[in-house]
Coordinates of N, CA and C and ligand atoms in Angstrom, one line a residue:
M14 N -0.2 -8.2 -23.3 CA 1.2 -8.5 -23.0 C 1.7 -9.8 -23.6
E15 N 2.9 -9.7 -24.1 CA 3.5 -10.9 -24.7 C 3.6 -12.1 -23.7
N16 N 3.4 -13.2 -24.2 CA 3.5 -14.5 -23.4 C 2.5 -14.6 -22.2
C17 N 1.5 -13.8 -22.3 CA 0.4 -13.9 -21.3 C -0.7 -14.7 -21.9
I18 N -1.0 -15.9 -21.3 CA -2.0 -16.8 -21.9 C -3.4 -16.2 -22.0
F19 N -3.8 -15.3 -21.0 CA -5.1 -14.7 -21.0 C -5.2 -13.6 -22.1
C20 N -4.1 -12.9 -22.3 CA -4.0 -11.9 -23.3 C -4.2 -12.6 -24.7
K21 N -3.6 -13.8 -24.8 CA -3.8 -14.5 -26.1 C -5.2 -15.0 -26.3
I22 N -5.9 -15.4 -25.2 CA -7.3 -15.8 -25.3 C -8.1 -14.6 -25.7
I23 N -7.9 -13.5 -25.0 CA -8.6 -12.2 -25.3 C -8.5 -11.8 -26.8
K24 N -7.3 -12.0 -27.3 CA -7.0 -11.6 -28.7 C -7.4 -12.8 -29.7
K25 N -7.9 -13.9 -29.1 CA -8.4 -15.1 -29.9 C -7.2 -15.7 -30.7
E26 N -6.0 -15.5 -30.1 CA -4.8 -16.2 -30.7 C -4.7 -17.6 -30.4
I27 N -5.4 -18.0 -29.2 CA -5.5 -19.4 -28.9 C -7.0 -19.7 -28.5
P28 N -7.4 -20.9 -28.8 CA -8.9 -21.2 -28.7 C -9.3 -21.3 -27.2
S29 N -10.5 -20.8 -26.9 CA -11.1 -21.0 -25.6 C -12.6 -20.9 -25.8
S30 N -13.3 -21.2 -24.8 CA -14.8 -21.1 -24.9 C -15.2 -19.8 -24.3
I31 N -15.3 -18.8 -25.1 CA -15.7 -17.5 -24.6 C -17.2 -17.4 -24.5
V32 N -17.7 -17.0 -23.3 CA -19.2 -17.0 -23.1 C -19.7 -15.6 -23.0
Y33 N -18.7 -14.6 -22.8 CA -19.2 -13.2 -22.6 C -18.1 -12.3 -23.2
E34 N -18.5 -11.2 -23.8 CA -17.5 -10.2 -24.2 C -18.2 -8.8 -24.3
D35 N -17.5 -7.8 -23.8 CA -18.0 -6.4 -24.0 C -16.7 -5.6 -24.3
D36 N -16.8 -4.3 -24.2 CA -15.7 -3.4 -24.6 C -14.5 -3.5 -23.6
A37 N -14.8 -4.0 -22.4 CA -13.7 -4.0 -21.4 C -13.4 -5.3 -20.8
V38 N -14.3 -6.3 -21.0 CA -14.2 -7.6 -20.2 C -14.4 -8.8 -21.1
V39 N -13.8 -9.9 -20.8 CA -14.1 -11.2 -21.5 C -14.3 -12.2 -20.4
G40 N -15.3 -13.1 -20.7 CA -15.5 -14.3 -19.8 C -15.4 -15.5 -20.6
F41 N -14.6 -16.5 -20.1 CA -14.4 -17.8 -20.8 C -14.4 -18.9 -19.8
K42 N -14.7 -20.1 -20.3 CA -14.7 -21.3 -19.4 C -13.3 -21.7 -18.9
D43 N -13.2 -22.0 -17.6 CA -11.9 -22.4 -17.1 C -11.6 -23.8 -17.7
I44 N -10.3 -24.0 -18.1 CA -9.9 -25.2 -18.7 C -10.0 -26.4 -17.7
N45 N -10.0 -26.1 -16.4 CA -10.0 -27.2 -15.4 C -11.1 -26.8 -14.4
P46 N -12.4 -27.0 -14.8 CA -13.5 -26.5 -13.9 C -13.6 -27.3 -12.6
V47 N -13.9 -26.5 -11.5 CA -14.1 -27.2 -10.2 C -15.6 -27.3 -9.9
A48 N -16.4 -26.8 -10.7 CA -17.9 -26.9 -10.5 C -18.6 -26.9 -11.9
P49 N -19.9 -27.2 -12.0 CA -20.5 -27.2 -13.3 C -20.4 -25.9 -14.0
V50 N -20.4 -24.8 -13.3 CA -20.2 -23.5 -13.9 C -18.8 -23.0 -13.3
H51 N -17.9 -22.7 -14.2 CA -16.6 -22.2 -13.8 C -16.1 -21.3 -14.9
I52 N -16.3 -20.0 -14.8 CA -16.0 -19.0 -15.8 C -14.9 -18.1 -15.2
L53 N -13.9 -17.8 -16.1 CA -12.9 -16.8 -15.7 C -13.3 -15.4 -16.4
I54 N -13.4 -14.4 -15.5 CA -13.7 -13.1 -16.0 C -12.5 -12.2 -15.9
V55 N -12.1 -11.6 -17.1 CA -10.8 -10.9 -17.2 C -11.0 -9.5 -17.8
P56 N -10.2 -8.5 -17.4 CA -10.2 -7.3 -18.2 C -9.4 -7.5 -19.5
K57 N -9.8 -6.7 -20.5 CA -9.1 -6.8 -21.8 C -7.7 -6.2 -21.6
T58 N -7.6 -5.2 -20.7 CA -6.3 -4.6 -20.5 C -5.5 -5.5 -19.5
H59 N -4.2 -5.7 -19.8 CA -3.4 -6.5 -18.9 C -3.1 -5.8 -17.6
L60 N -3.5 -6.5 -16.5 CA -3.1 -6.1 -15.2 C -2.7 -7.4 -14.5
A61 N -1.7 -7.4 -13.7 CA -1.2 -8.7 -13.2 C -2.2 -9.2 -12.1
N62 N -2.6 -8.3 -11.2 CA -3.6 -8.7 -10.2 C -4.1 -7.5 -9.5
V63 N -4.8 -7.7 -8.4 CA -5.5 -6.6 -7.7 C -4.4 -5.5 -7.2
N64 N -3.2 -5.9 -7.0 CA -2.2 -5.0 -6.6 C -1.9 -3.9 -7.6
E65 N -2.4 -4.1 -8.9 CA -2.2 -3.1 -9.9 C -3.4 -2.2 -10.1
I66 N -4.5 -2.4 -9.3 CA -5.6 -1.5 -9.3 C -5.3 -0.2 -8.7
N67 N -5.7 0.9 -9.3 CA -5.5 2.2 -8.7 C -6.7 3.1 -9.0
E68 N -6.6 4.4 -8.6 CA -7.7 5.3 -8.8 C -8.2 5.4 -10.2
E69 N -7.2 5.3 -11.1 CA -7.5 5.5 -12.6 C -8.2 4.3 -13.2
N70 N -7.8 3.1 -12.8 CA -8.4 1.9 -13.5 C -9.4 1.1 -12.7
A71 N -9.7 1.6 -11.5 CA -10.6 0.9 -10.6 C -12.0 0.6 -11.1
D72 N -12.4 1.3 -12.1 CA -13.7 1.0 -12.7 C -13.8 -0.3 -13.3
I73 N -12.7 -0.9 -13.7 CA -12.7 -2.3 -14.3 C -13.3 -3.3 -13.3
I74 N -13.1 -3.0 -12.0 CA -13.7 -4.0 -11.0 C -15.2 -4.0 -11.1
A75 N -15.8 -2.8 -11.2 CA -17.2 -2.7 -11.3 C -17.7 -3.4 -12.6
K76 N -16.9 -3.2 -13.7 CA -17.3 -3.9 -15.0 C -17.2 -5.4 -14.9
I77 N -16.2 -5.9 -14.1 CA -16.1 -7.3 -13.9 C -17.3 -7.9 -13.1
H78 N -17.7 -7.1 -12.1 CA -18.9 -7.5 -11.3 C -20.2 -7.5 -12.2
L79 N -20.3 -6.5 -13.0 CA -21.5 -6.4 -13.9 C -21.5 -7.6 -14.9
A80 N -20.3 -7.9 -15.4 CA -20.2 -9.1 -16.3 C -20.6 -10.4 -15.5
A81 N -20.1 -10.5 -14.3 CA -20.4 -11.7 -13.5 C -21.9 -11.9 -13.3
K82 N -22.6 -10.8 -13.0 CA -24.0 -10.8 -12.8 C -24.7 -11.3 -14.1
K83 N -24.3 -10.7 -15.2 CA -24.9 -11.1 -16.5 C -24.7 -12.5 -16.8
I84 N -23.5 -13.0 -16.6 CA -23.1 -14.4 -17.0 C -23.9 -15.3 -16.1
A85 N -24.0 -15.0 -14.8 CA -24.7 -15.8 -13.8 C -26.2 -15.9 -14.2
K86 N -26.7 -14.8 -14.7 CA -28.1 -14.8 -15.1 C -28.3 -15.7 -16.4
E87 N -27.4 -15.5 -17.3 CA -27.4 -16.3 -18.6 C -27.3 -17.8 -18.3
M88 N -26.5 -18.1 -17.3 CA -26.3 -19.6 -17.0 C -27.3 -20.1 -16.0
N89 N -28.3 -19.2 -15.6 CA -29.4 -19.5 -14.7 C -29.0 -20.0 -13.3
I90 N -27.9 -19.3 -12.8 CA -27.5 -19.6 -11.5 C -27.6 -18.4 -10.6
H91 N -28.2 -17.3 -11.1 CA -28.2 -16.0 -10.4 C -29.0 -16.1 -9.1
E92 N -30.1 -16.9 -9.1 CA -30.9 -17.0 -7.9 C -30.4 -18.0 -7.0
K93 N -29.9 -19.2 -7.5 CA -29.4 -20.2 -6.6 C -28.1 -19.8 -5.9
G94 N -27.3 -19.0 -6.6 CA -26.1 -18.4 -6.0 C -24.9 -18.9 -6.7
Y95 N -23.8 -18.1 -6.4 CA -22.5 -18.4 -7.0 C -21.5 -17.7 -6.2
R96 N -20.2 -18.0 -6.5 CA -19.1 -17.4 -5.8 C -18.2 -16.7 -6.8
L97 N -17.7 -15.5 -6.4 CA -16.8 -14.8 -7.3 C -15.5 -14.7 -6.5
I98 N -14.5 -15.3 -7.0 CA -13.2 -15.5 -6.3 C -12.1 -14.8 -7.0
N99 N -11.2 -14.1 -6.3 CA -10.0 -13.6 -6.9 C -8.8 -14.1 -6.0
N100 N -7.8 -14.6 -6.7 CA -6.6 -15.0 -6.0 C -5.5 -14.0 -6.4
C101 N -4.9 -13.4 -5.4 CA -3.9 -12.3 -5.6 C -2.6 -12.8 -5.0
G102 N -1.6 -13.1 -5.8 CA -0.3 -13.5 -5.4 C -0.1 -14.9 -5.0
P103 N 1.2 -15.3 -4.7 CA 1.5 -16.7 -4.5 C 0.8 -17.3 -3.3
D104 N 0.7 -16.6 -2.2 CA 0.1 -17.3 -1.1 C -1.4 -17.6 -1.3
A105 N -2.0 -16.9 -2.2 CA -3.4 -17.1 -2.6 C -3.5 -18.2 -3.7
G106 N -2.4 -18.6 -4.2 CA -2.4 -19.6 -5.3 C -2.6 -19.1 -6.7
Q107 N -2.3 -17.8 -6.8 CA -2.5 -17.2 -8.2 C -1.4 -17.9 -9.1
T108 N -1.9 -18.4 -10.2 CA -1.0 -19.1 -11.2 C -0.9 -18.4 -12.5
V109 N -1.9 -17.6 -12.9 CA -1.9 -16.8 -14.1 C -1.9 -15.3 -13.7
F110 N -0.9 -14.6 -14.1 CA -0.7 -13.2 -13.6 C -1.3 -12.2 -14.6
H111 N -2.6 -12.5 -14.9 CA -3.5 -11.5 -15.6 C -4.7 -11.5 -14.7
L112 N -5.1 -10.4 -14.2 CA -6.2 -10.2 -13.3 C -7.4 -11.1 -13.7
H113 N -7.9 -11.9 -12.9 CA -9.1 -12.7 -13.2 C -9.9 -13.0 -12.0
Y114 N -11.2 -13.1 -12.2 CA -12.1 -13.5 -11.2 C -12.8 -14.8 -11.6
H115 N -12.8 -15.8 -10.7 CA -13.5 -17.1 -10.9 C -15.0 -16.9 -10.6
L116 N -15.8 -17.2 -11.5 CA -17.3 -17.3 -11.3 C -17.6 -18.7 -11.2
I117 N -18.0 -19.2 -10.0 CA -18.2 -20.6 -9.7 C -19.6 -20.9 -9.2
G118 N -20.2 -21.9 -9.7 CA -21.6 -22.2 -9.3 C -22.1 -23.4 -10.0
G119 N -23.4 -23.6 -9.9 CA -24.1 -24.7 -10.5 C -24.2 -25.9 -9.6
K120 N -23.7 -25.7 -8.3 CA -23.9 -26.7 -7.3 C -23.8 -26.0 -5.9
N121 N -24.2 -26.7 -4.8 CA -24.0 -26.1 -3.5 C -22.5 -26.1 -3.2
L122 N -22.0 -24.9 -2.9 CA -20.6 -24.7 -2.7 C -20.2 -24.8 -1.2
G123 N -21.2 -24.9 -0.3 CA -21.0 -24.9 1.1 C -20.8 -23.5 1.6
S124 N -20.5 -23.5 2.9 CA -20.4 -22.1 3.5 C -19.0 -21.7 3.9
K125 N -18.1 -22.6 3.7 CA -16.7 -22.3 4.1 C -15.9 -21.6 2.9
I126 N -15.0 -20.7 3.3 CA -14.2 -20.0 2.3 C -13.1 -21.0 1.9
L127 N -12.5 -21.6 2.9 CA -11.4 -22.5 2.6 C -11.8 -24.0 2.9
Ligands
LIG222 P1 -5.5 -18.8 -10.4 O1 -5.0 -20.0 -9.7 O2 -4.4 -18.0 -11.0 O3 -6.5 -18.0 -9.7 O4 -6.4 -19.4 -11.6 C1 -5.9 -19.6 -12.9 C2 -7.0 -20.5 -13.6 O5 -6.7 -20.4 -15.0 C3 -7.0 -21.9 -13.2 O6 -8.3 -22.3 -12.7 C4 -6.7 -22.7 -14.5 O7 -7.5 -23.9 -14.7 C5 -7.1 -21.6 -15.6 N1 -6.3 -21.7 -16.8 C6 -5.0 -21.8 -16.9 N2 -4.6 -21.9 -18.2 C7 -5.7 -21.8 -18.9 C8 -6.0 -21.8 -20.4 O8 -5.1 -21.9 -21.2 N3 -7.3 -21.7 -20.7 C9 -8.3 -21.6 -19.8 N4 -9.6 -21.6 -20.3 N5 -8.1 -21.6 -18.5 C10 -6.8 -21.7 -18.1
LIG223 ZN1 -2.4 -10.6 -20.0

């Protein structure tokens, strides 16, 4: 989608640190990391957020989870643990309206969601 920053990253029109790519998903380092590991995992197809998931495209969520598992293993945090976070809509603080999951780890994140 035009003017979508994550679509531009996926198409490599703007630079980013891509750490993972397959036919459906890209993973790249967050520009403003909150932990030693902070990767954004996005579908190559533009979807604004979870509200646009339906029966036809829901398999992308499984693909994102499979990518998260692989990236976590690659970064050697799969046994210590990590958090996979999705923000959907303004009240959740979503700022980029291209579906993405934050893979966060590399330190103890505590037990609280908020
Ligand atoms: P949200 O708040 O929408 O869940 O998260 C958006 C994330 O995208 C933020 O953590 C922000 O740091 C990251 N981000 C925004 N613009 C860019 C960019 O141009 N490149 C990269 N790598 N990350 C970005
Ligand atoms: Zn997009």
